């Protein structure tokens, strides 16, 4: 069951009213699934539920399995889910290298930590920039550092909350490809929340259109 994020009968409610679902899908590594829908349709709330941070006004039914393991009862830090947002959320008081180090597991020796940070910079195509202030980087560069910080934490699946939305069109396509490539290389299932049809086309995987969901089943289709 490696590289599978499974949603089983997932339904979200807000103040007792059904917001979305039920959703049933298996998200396999190398086949990103895109969750489409207008603002307010519950896309980000679904990600909040997956990571164990659903606000009190919301409730959920269903199960989420990661590589065959039900992670619903687990605390956020034990779920092994990485997440990227629209904003890079880099710490401005830390250097680029220190931001990357924040994603590393505790207990690593100094040399190992340094080696992983250097490898992360190289993979982000930003070698030698570890000492820089994050605010001195371009938006695309900050996005790549945020991605590598998430991946250095060694998640088992990757959640994307419109992380391409604030980039210009040229950078958006390049960064999207980088995210998908790096996730596939690590055998990570990817769930992307978006309202941009270009994201669905680029993913070439399963598309779940919340506008077409009804109370009985989800309407999911392969990209043409």
mmCIF file of N, CA, C and O in Angstrom, residues 102-187:
data_model
loop_
_atom_site.group_PDB
_atom_site.id
_atom_site.type_symbol
_atom_site.label_atom_id
_atom_site.label_comp_id
_atom_site.label_asym_id
_atom_site.label_seq_id
_atom_site.Cartn_x
_atom_site.Cartn_y
_atom_site.Cartn_z
ATOM 1 N N UNK A 102 14.572 23.865 9.747
ATOM 2 C CA UNK A 102 13.359 23.758 10.551
ATOM 3 C C UNK A 102 12.544 22.533 10.165
ATOM 4 O O UNK A 102 11.822 21.973 10.990
ATOM 5 N N UNK A 103 12.676 22.082 8.922
ATOM 6 C CA UNK A 103 11.922 20.920 8.481
ATOM 7 C C UNK A 103 12.550 19.586 8.846
ATOM 8 O O UNK A 103 11.906 18.538 8.712
ATOM 9 N N UNK A 104 13.793 19.592 9.287
ATOM 10 C CA UNK A 104 14.500 18.343 9.575
ATOM 11 C C UNK A 104 14.038 17.710 10.883
ATOM 12 O O UNK A 104 13.673 18.402 11.829
ATOM 13 N N UNK A 105 14.083 16.400 10.904
ATOM 14 C CA UNK A 105 13.725 15.673 12.117
ATOM 15 C C UNK A 105 14.755 15.939 13.213
ATOM 16 O O UNK A 105 15.946 16.096 12.931
ATOM 17 N N UNK A 106 14.325 15.990 14.462
ATOM 18 C CA UNK A 106 15.288 16.158 15.559
ATOM 19 C C UNK A 106 16.162 14.925 15.695
ATOM 20 O O UNK A 106 15.808 13.840 15.250
ATOM 21 N N UNK A 107 17.316 15.109 16.303
ATOM 22 C CA UNK A 107 18.188 13.975 16.577
ATOM 23 C C UNK A 107 19.260 13.729 15.544
ATOM 24 O O UNK A 107 20.133 12.871 15.740
ATOM 25 N N UNK A 108 19.226 14.456 14.429
ATOM 26 C CA UNK A 108 20.267 14.290 13.420
ATOM 27 C C UNK A 108 21.550 14.978 13.878
ATOM 28 O O UNK A 108 21.511 16.035 14.507
ATOM 29 N N UNK A 109 22.680 14.387 13.539
ATOM 30 C CA UNK A 109 23.958 15.000 13.855
ATOM 31 C C UNK A 109 24.195 16.251 13.020
ATOM 32 O O UNK A 109 23.547 16.461 11.981
ATOM 33 N N UNK A 110 25.132 17.071 13.458
ATOM 34 C CA UNK A 110 25.387 18.346 12.774
ATOM 35 C C UNK A 110 25.784 18.133 11.319
ATOM 36 O O UNK A 110 25.295 18.837 10.427
ATOM 37 N N UNK A 111 26.667 17.181 11.066
ATOM 38 C CA UNK A 111 27.120 16.950 9.698
ATOM 39 C C UNK A 111 25.971 16.477 8.803
ATOM 40 O O UNK A 111 25.869 16.885 7.639
ATOM 41 N N UNK A 112 25.129 15.595 9.347
ATOM 42 C CA UNK A 112 24.000 15.096 8.571
ATOM 43 C C UNK A 112 23.004 16.215 8.275
ATOM 44 O O UNK A 112 22.464 16.310 7.171
ATOM 45 N N UNK A 113 22.758 17.061 9.260
ATOM 46 C CA UNK A 113 21.847 18.190 9.046
ATOM 47 C C UNK A 113 22.392 19.108 7.949
ATOM 48 O O UNK A 113 21.649 19.537 7.059
ATOM 49 N N UNK A 114 23.665 19.394 8.026
ATOM 50 C CA UNK A 114 24.276 20.278 7.030
ATOM 51 C C UNK A 114 24.207 19.661 5.638
ATOM 52 O O UNK A 114 23.909 20.350 4.649
ATOM 53 N N UNK A 115 24.455 18.351 5.564
ATOM 54 C CA UNK A 115 24.422 17.666 4.274
ATOM 55 C C UNK A 115 23.019 17.711 3.674
ATOM 56 O O UNK A 115 22.847 17.921 2.465
ATOM 57 N N UNK A 116 22.011 17.536 4.501
ATOM 58 C CA UNK A 116 20.632 17.555 3.994
ATOM 59 C C UNK A 116 20.221 18.956 3.569
ATOM 60 O O UNK A 116 19.480 19.125 2.594
ATOM 61 N N UNK A 117 20.673 19.961 4.292
ATOM 62 C CA UNK A 117 20.373 21.338 3.910
ATOM 63 C C UNK A 117 21.022 21.665 2.568
ATOM 64 O O UNK A 117 20.385 22.256 1.673
ATOM 65 N N UNK A 118 22.277 21.263 2.402
ATOM 66 C CA UNK A 118 22.973 21.515 1.140
ATOM 67 C C UNK A 118 22.285 20.789 -0.012
ATOM 68 O O UNK A 118 22.133 21.334 -1.114
ATOM 69 N N UNK A 119 21.853 19.550 0.242
ATOM 70 C CA UNK A 119 21.149 18.790 -0.790
ATOM 71 C C UNK A 119 19.818 19.455 -1.128
ATOM 72 O O UNK A 119 19.412 19.499 -2.298
ATOM 73 N N UNK A 120 19.136 19.988 -0.109
ATOM 74 C CA UNK A 120 17.876 20.677 -0.345
ATOM 75 C C UNK A 120 18.064 21.927 -1.189
ATOM 76 O O UNK A 120 17.262 22.215 -2.090
ATOM 77 N N UNK A 121 19.105 22.692 -0.912
ATOM 78 C CA UNK A 121 19.399 23.882 -1.707
ATOM 79 C C UNK A 121 19.690 23.513 -3.158
ATOM 80 O O UNK A 121 19.228 24.184 -4.084
ATOM 81 N N UNK A 122 20.444 22.442 -3.344
ATOM 82 C CA UNK A 122 20.761 22.002 -4.702
ATOM 83 C C UNK A 122 19.503 21.548 -5.429
ATOM 84 O O UNK A 122 19.302 21.859 -6.613
ATOM 85 N N UNK A 123 18.635 20.823 -4.723
ATOM 86 C CA UNK A 123 17.413 20.325 -5.345
ATOM 87 C C UNK A 123 16.458 21.472 -5.674
ATOM 88 O O UNK A 123 15.677 21.390 -6.633
ATOM 89 N N UNK A 124 16.525 22.537 -4.889
ATOM 90 C CA UNK A 124 15.716 23.725 -5.162
ATOM 91 C C UNK A 124 16.340 24.601 -6.240
ATOM 92 O O UNK A 124 15.778 25.649 -6.580
ATOM 93 N N UNK A 125 17.488 24.167 -6.762
ATOM 94 C CA UNK A 125 18.224 24.915 -7.781
ATOM 95 C C UNK A 125 18.685 26.267 -7.245
ATOM 96 O O UNK A 125 18.738 27.265 -7.962
ATOM 97 N N UNK A 126 19.040 26.266 -5.933
ATOM 98 C CA UNK A 126 19.508 27.482 -5.278
ATOM 99 C C UNK A 126 20.779 27.216 -4.471
ATOM 100 O O UNK A 126 20.871 27.626 -3.304
ATOM 101 N N UNK A 127 21.761 26.533 -5.045
ATOM 102 C CA UNK A 127 22.973 26.233 -4.274
ATOM 103 C C UNK A 127 23.704 27.516 -3.886
ATOM 104 O O UNK A 127 23.716 28.498 -4.636
ATOM 105 N N UNK A 128 24.263 27.500 -2.689
ATOM 106 C CA UNK A 128 25.053 28.644 -2.242
ATOM 107 C C UNK A 128 24.255 29.781 -1.650
ATOM 108 O O UNK A 128 24.837 30.792 -1.237
ATOM 109 N N UNK A 129 22.919 29.640 -1.566
ATOM 110 C CA UNK A 129 22.102 30.735 -1.057
ATOM 111 C C UNK A 129 21.621 30.498 0.370
ATOM 112 O O UNK A 129 20.736 31.197 0.849
ATOM 113 N N UNK A 130 22.230 29.555 1.064
ATOM 114 C CA UNK A 130 21.788 29.222 2.411
ATOM 115 C C UNK A 130 21.892 30.359 3.400
ATOM 116 O O UNK A 130 21.099 30.447 4.338
ATOM 117 N N UNK A 131 22.853 31.249 3.219
ATOM 118 C CA UNK A 131 23.041 32.351 4.152
ATOM 119 C C UNK A 131 22.176 33.560 3.875
ATOM 120 O O UNK A 131 22.189 34.523 4.659
ATOM 121 N N UNK A 132 21.404 33.516 2.821
ATOM 122 C CA UNK A 132 20.603 34.675 2.427
ATOM 123 C C UNK A 132 19.391 34.863 3.332
ATOM 124 O O UNK A 132 18.847 33.923 3.907
ATOM 125 N N UNK A 133 18.945 36.124 3.406
ATOM 126 C CA UNK A 133 17.682 36.470 4.046
ATOM 127 C C UNK A 133 16.553 36.044 3.105
ATOM 128 O O UNK A 133 16.594 36.374 1.909
ATOM 129 N N UNK A 134 15.536 35.314 3.574
ATOM 130 C CA UNK A 134 14.453 34.894 2.676
ATOM 131 C C UNK A 134 13.799 36.052 1.936
ATOM 132 O O UNK A 134 13.362 35.892 0.796
ATOM 133 N N UNK A 135 13.738 37.238 2.580
ATOM 134 C CA UNK A 135 13.096 38.384 1.950
ATOM 135 C C UNK A 135 13.896 38.928 0.774
ATOM 136 O O UNK A 135 13.382 39.718 -0.025
ATOM 137 N N UNK A 136 15.163 38.495 0.645
ATOM 138 C CA UNK A 136 15.984 38.935 -0.484
ATOM 139 C C UNK A 136 15.776 38.062 -1.718
ATOM 140 O O UNK A 136 16.312 38.364 -2.782
ATOM 141 N N UNK A 137 15.009 36.974 -1.577
ATOM 142 C CA UNK A 137 14.765 36.060 -2.686
ATOM 143 C C UNK A 137 13.529 36.501 -3.480
ATOM 144 O O UNK A 137 12.667 37.212 -2.972
ATOM 145 N N UNK A 138 13.455 36.052 -4.706
ATOM 146 C CA UNK A 138 12.262 36.306 -5.515
ATOM 147 C C UNK A 138 11.119 35.416 -5.030
ATOM 148 O O UNK A 138 11.322 34.468 -4.262
ATOM 149 N N UNK A 139 9.912 35.709 -5.498
ATOM 150 C CA UNK A 139 8.765 34.900 -5.104
ATOM 151 C C UNK A 139 8.920 33.449 -5.510
ATOM 152 O O UNK A 139 8.584 32.536 -4.741
ATOM 153 N N UNK A 140 9.438 33.204 -6.703
ATOM 154 C CA UNK A 140 9.656 31.833 -7.150
ATOM 155 C C UNK A 140 10.701 31.108 -6.329
ATOM 156 O O UNK A 140 10.563 29.913 -6.030
ATOM 157 N N UNK A 141 11.757 31.830 -5.938
ATOM 158 C CA UNK A 141 12.801 31.222 -5.116
ATOM 159 C C UNK A 141 12.279 30.878 -3.724
ATOM 160 O O UNK A 141 12.574 29.819 -3.182
ATOM 161 N N UNK A 142 11.493 31.771 -3.145
ATOM 162 C CA UNK A 142 10.911 31.491 -1.825
ATOM 163 C C UNK A 142 9.977 30.279 -1.896
ATOM 164 O O UNK A 142 9.943 29.453 -0.974
ATOM 165 N N UNK A 143 9.220 30.174 -2.982
ATOM 166 C CA UNK A 143 8.329 29.026 -3.144
ATOM 167 C C UNK A 143 9.124 27.724 -3.173
ATOM 168 O O UNK A 143 8.714 26.716 -2.582
ATOM 169 N N UNK A 144 10.262 27.723 -3.851
ATOM 170 C CA UNK A 144 11.081 26.507 -3.920
ATOM 171 C C UNK A 144 11.663 26.147 -2.557
ATOM 172 O O UNK A 144 11.746 24.968 -2.203
ATOM 173 N N UNK A 145 12.049 27.146 -1.792
ATOM 174 C CA UNK A 145 12.565 26.868 -0.446
ATOM 175 C C UNK A 145 11.454 26.314 0.437
ATOM 176 O O UNK A 145 11.662 25.377 1.223
ATOM 177 N N UNK A 146 10.250 26.871 0.322
ATOM 178 C CA UNK A 146 9.121 26.347 1.094
ATOM 179 C C UNK A 146 8.848 24.890 0.733
ATOM 180 O O UNK A 146 8.560 24.055 1.607
ATOM 181 N N UNK A 147 8.926 24.565 -0.551
ATOM 182 C CA UNK A 147 8.738 23.181 -0.989
ATOM 183 C C UNK A 147 9.781 22.271 -0.369
ATOM 184 O O UNK A 147 9.442 21.206 0.185
ATOM 185 N N UNK A 148 11.040 22.672 -0.431
ATOM 186 C CA UNK A 148 12.094 21.803 0.090
ATOM 187 C C UNK A 148 12.022 21.671 1.603
ATOM 188 O O UNK A 148 12.309 20.600 2.145
ATOM 189 N N UNK A 149 11.630 22.734 2.291
ATOM 190 C CA UNK A 149 11.452 22.627 3.746
ATOM 191 C C UNK A 149 10.396 21.576 4.070
ATOM 192 O O UNK A 149 10.561 20.768 4.995
ATOM 193 N N UNK A 150 9.316 21.566 3.296
ATOM 194 C CA UNK A 150 8.267 20.566 3.500
ATOM 195 C C UNK A 150 8.781 19.166 3.205
ATOM 196 O O UNK A 150 8.522 18.226 3.958
ATOM 197 N N UNK A 151 9.520 19.004 2.118
ATOM 198 C CA UNK A 151 10.001 17.678 1.735
ATOM 199 C C UNK A 151 11.099 17.165 2.661
ATOM 200 O O UNK A 151 11.223 15.950 2.868
ATOM 201 N N UNK A 152 11.882 18.075 3.241
ATOM 202 C CA UNK A 152 12.924 17.649 4.177
ATOM 203 C C UNK A 152 12.329 17.048 5.449
ATOM 204 O O UNK A 152 13.004 16.319 6.170
ATOM 205 N N UNK A 153 11.061 17.332 5.718
ATOM 206 C CA UNK A 153 10.388 16.732 6.864
ATOM 207 C C UNK A 153 9.971 15.284 6.581
ATOM 208 O O UNK A 153 9.432 14.609 7.466
ATOM 209 N N UNK A 154 10.205 14.819 5.347
ATOM 210 C CA UNK A 154 9.931 13.444 4.926
ATOM 211 C C UNK A 154 8.466 13.040 5.127
ATOM 212 O O UNK A 154 8.152 12.041 5.779
ATOM 213 N N UNK A 155 7.550 13.811 4.534
ATOM 214 C CA UNK A 155 6.134 13.424 4.599
ATOM 215 C C UNK A 155 5.888 12.189 3.754
ATOM 216 O O UNK A 155 6.716 11.817 2.908
ATOM 217 N N UNK A 156 4.739 11.569 3.952
ATOM 218 C CA UNK A 156 4.358 10.413 3.147
ATOM 219 C C UNK A 156 3.277 10.761 2.129
ATOM 220 O O UNK A 156 2.882 9.913 1.323
ATOM 221 N N UNK A 157 2.786 11.988 2.166
ATOM 222 C CA UNK A 157 1.855 12.502 1.160
ATOM 223 C C UNK A 157 1.977 14.023 1.181
ATOM 224 O O UNK A 157 2.425 14.613 2.174
ATOM 225 N N UNK A 158 1.584 14.649 0.065
ATOM 226 C CA UNK A 158 1.739 16.095 -0.068
ATOM 227 C C UNK A 158 0.389 16.722 -0.397
ATOM 228 O O UNK A 158 -0.285 16.327 -1.353
ATOM 229 N N UNK A 159 -0.002 17.726 0.405
ATOM 230 C CA UNK A 159 -1.227 18.486 0.200
ATOM 231 C C UNK A 159 -0.852 19.880 -0.294
ATOM 232 O O UNK A 159 0.053 20.515 0.259
ATOM 233 N N UNK A 160 -1.563 20.354 -1.304
ATOM 234 C CA UNK A 160 -1.232 21.636 -1.918
ATOM 235 C C UNK A 160 -2.467 22.533 -1.902
ATOM 236 O O UNK A 160 -3.467 22.233 -2.551
ATOM 237 N N UNK A 161 -2.390 23.623 -1.148
ATOM 238 C CA UNK A 161 -3.516 24.553 -1.044
ATOM 239 C C UNK A 161 -3.230 25.773 -1.928
ATOM 240 O O UNK A 161 -2.793 26.814 -1.461
ATOM 241 N N UNK A 162 -3.451 25.609 -3.230
ATOM 242 C CA UNK A 162 -3.243 26.650 -4.223
ATOM 243 C C UNK A 162 -1.868 27.323 -4.116
ATOM 244 O O UNK A 162 -1.766 28.562 -4.128
ATOM 245 N N UNK A 163 -0.782 26.545 -4.033
ATOM 246 C CA UNK A 163 0.533 27.161 -3.855
ATOM 247 C C UNK A 163 1.063 27.872 -5.094
ATOM 248 O O UNK A 163 2.082 28.563 -5.014
ATOM 249 N N UNK A 164 0.400 27.715 -6.240
ATOM 250 C CA UNK A 164 0.862 28.357 -7.472
ATOM 251 C C UNK A 164 0.130 29.655 -7.758
ATOM 252 O O UNK A 164 0.503 30.410 -8.662
ATOM 253 N N UNK A 165 -0.912 29.949 -6.999
ATOM 254 C CA UNK A 165 -1.845 31.017 -7.349
ATOM 255 C C UNK A 165 -1.208 32.408 -7.378
ATOM 256 O O UNK A 165 -1.611 33.258 -8.173
ATOM 257 N N UNK A 166 -0.216 32.664 -6.533
ATOM 258 C CA UNK A 166 0.349 34.003 -6.441
ATOM 259 C C UNK A 166 1.550 34.219 -7.353
ATOM 260 O O UNK A 166 2.121 35.315 -7.371
ATOM 261 N N UNK A 167 1.927 33.185 -8.104
ATOM 262 C CA UNK A 167 3.052 33.316 -9.021
ATOM 263 C C UNK A 167 2.547 33.742 -10.392
ATOM 264 O O UNK A 167 1.420 33.441 -10.776
ATOM 265 N N UNK A 168 3.418 34.449 -11.153
ATOM 266 C CA UNK A 168 2.996 34.795 -12.506
ATOM 267 C C UNK A 168 2.955 33.542 -13.371
ATOM 268 O O UNK A 168 3.415 32.478 -12.969
ATOM 269 N N UNK A 169 2.390 33.651 -14.542
ATOM 270 C CA UNK A 169 2.093 32.472 -15.354
ATOM 271 C C UNK A 169 3.336 31.655 -15.655
ATOM 272 O O UNK A 169 3.332 30.423 -15.535
ATOM 273 N N UNK A 170 4.442 32.311 -16.023
ATOM 274 C CA UNK A 170 5.664 31.585 -16.372
ATOM 275 C C UNK A 170 6.221 30.839 -15.167
ATOM 276 O O UNK A 170 6.580 29.658 -15.258
ATOM 277 N N UNK A 171 6.286 31.510 -14.019
ATOM 278 C CA UNK A 171 6.801 30.866 -12.809
ATOM 279 C C UNK A 171 5.863 29.774 -12.324
ATOM 280 O O UNK A 171 6.298 28.745 -11.804
ATOM 281 N N UNK A 172 4.569 29.991 -12.506
ATOM 282 C CA UNK A 172 3.582 29.025 -12.037
ATOM 283 C C UNK A 172 3.790 27.666 -12.700
ATOM 284 O O UNK A 172 3.820 26.629 -12.044
ATOM 285 N N UNK A 173 3.956 27.667 -13.997
ATOM 286 C CA UNK A 173 4.149 26.412 -14.713
ATOM 287 C C UNK A 173 5.431 25.715 -14.307
ATOM 288 O O UNK A 173 5.458 24.491 -14.121
ATOM 289 N N UNK A 174 6.494 26.484 -14.147
ATOM 290 C CA UNK A 174 7.780 25.891 -13.773
ATOM 291 C C UNK A 174 7.728 25.306 -12.370
ATOM 292 O O UNK A 174 8.198 24.198 -12.129
ATOM 293 N N UNK A 175 7.138 26.062 -11.444
ATOM 294 C CA UNK A 175 7.082 25.585 -10.061
ATOM 295 C C UNK A 175 6.151 24.391 -9.939
ATOM 296 O O UNK A 175 6.434 23.431 -9.219
ATOM 297 N N UNK A 176 5.036 24.423 -10.653
ATOM 298 C CA UNK A 176 4.117 23.293 -10.632
ATOM 299 C C UNK A 176 4.821 22.008 -11.091
ATOM 300 O O UNK A 176 4.698 20.960 -10.458
ATOM 301 N N UNK A 177 5.575 22.113 -12.169
ATOM 302 C CA UNK A 177 6.308 20.945 -12.668
ATOM 303 C C UNK A 177 7.316 20.456 -11.642
ATOM 304 O O UNK A 177 7.477 19.246 -11.434
ATOM 305 N N UNK A 178 8.006 21.395 -10.985
ATOM 306 C CA UNK A 178 8.988 21.027 -9.970
ATOM 307 C C UNK A 178 8.322 20.279 -8.816
ATOM 308 O O UNK A 178 8.826 19.244 -8.357
ATOM 309 N N UNK A 179 7.187 20.789 -8.356
ATOM 310 C CA UNK A 179 6.484 20.142 -7.246
ATOM 311 C C UNK A 179 6.070 18.724 -7.622
ATOM 312 O O UNK A 179 6.316 17.766 -6.875
ATOM 313 N N UNK A 180 5.469 18.559 -8.781
ATOM 314 C CA UNK A 180 5.020 17.239 -9.204
ATOM 315 C C UNK A 180 6.205 16.286 -9.374
ATOM 316 O O UNK A 180 6.131 15.109 -9.002
ATOM 317 N N UNK A 181 7.302 16.777 -9.944
ATOM 318 C CA UNK A 181 8.479 15.931 -10.163
ATOM 319 C C UNK A 181 9.095 15.494 -8.839
ATOM 320 O O UNK A 181 9.436 14.317 -8.665
ATOM 321 N N UNK A 182 9.256 16.423 -7.918
ATOM 322 C CA UNK A 182 9.878 16.092 -6.635
ATOM 323 C C UNK A 182 8.994 15.136 -5.828
ATOM 324 O O UNK A 182 9.485 14.240 -5.149
ATOM 325 N N UNK A 183 7.696 15.324 -5.899
ATOM 326 C CA UNK A 183 6.778 14.424 -5.193
ATOM 327 C C UNK A 183 6.822 13.024 -5.798
ATOM 328 O O UNK A 183 6.857 12.020 -5.074
ATOM 329 N N UNK A 184 6.831 12.930 -7.121
ATOM 330 C CA UNK A 184 6.873 11.629 -7.786
ATOM 331 C C UNK A 184 8.170 10.900 -7.473
ATOM 332 O O UNK A 184 8.172 9.677 -7.268
ATOM 333 N N UNK A 185 9.274 11.641 -7.410
ATOM 334 C CA UNK A 185 10.561 11.023 -7.108
ATOM 335 C C UNK A 185 10.584 10.414 -5.716
ATOM 336 O O UNK A 185 11.326 9.459 -5.459
ATOM 337 N N UNK A 186 9.761 10.954 -4.820
ATOM 338 C CA UNK A 186 9.690 10.448 -3.449
ATOM 339 C C UNK A 186 8.500 9.509 -3.235
ATOM 340 O O UNK A 186 8.214 9.126 -2.112
ATOM 341 N N UNK A 187 7.788 9.196 -4.298
ATOM 342 C CA UNK A 187 6.647 8.280 -4.226
ATOM 343 C C UNK A 187 5.541 8.832 -3.329
ATOM 344 O O UNK A 187 4.919 8.090 -2.560
#
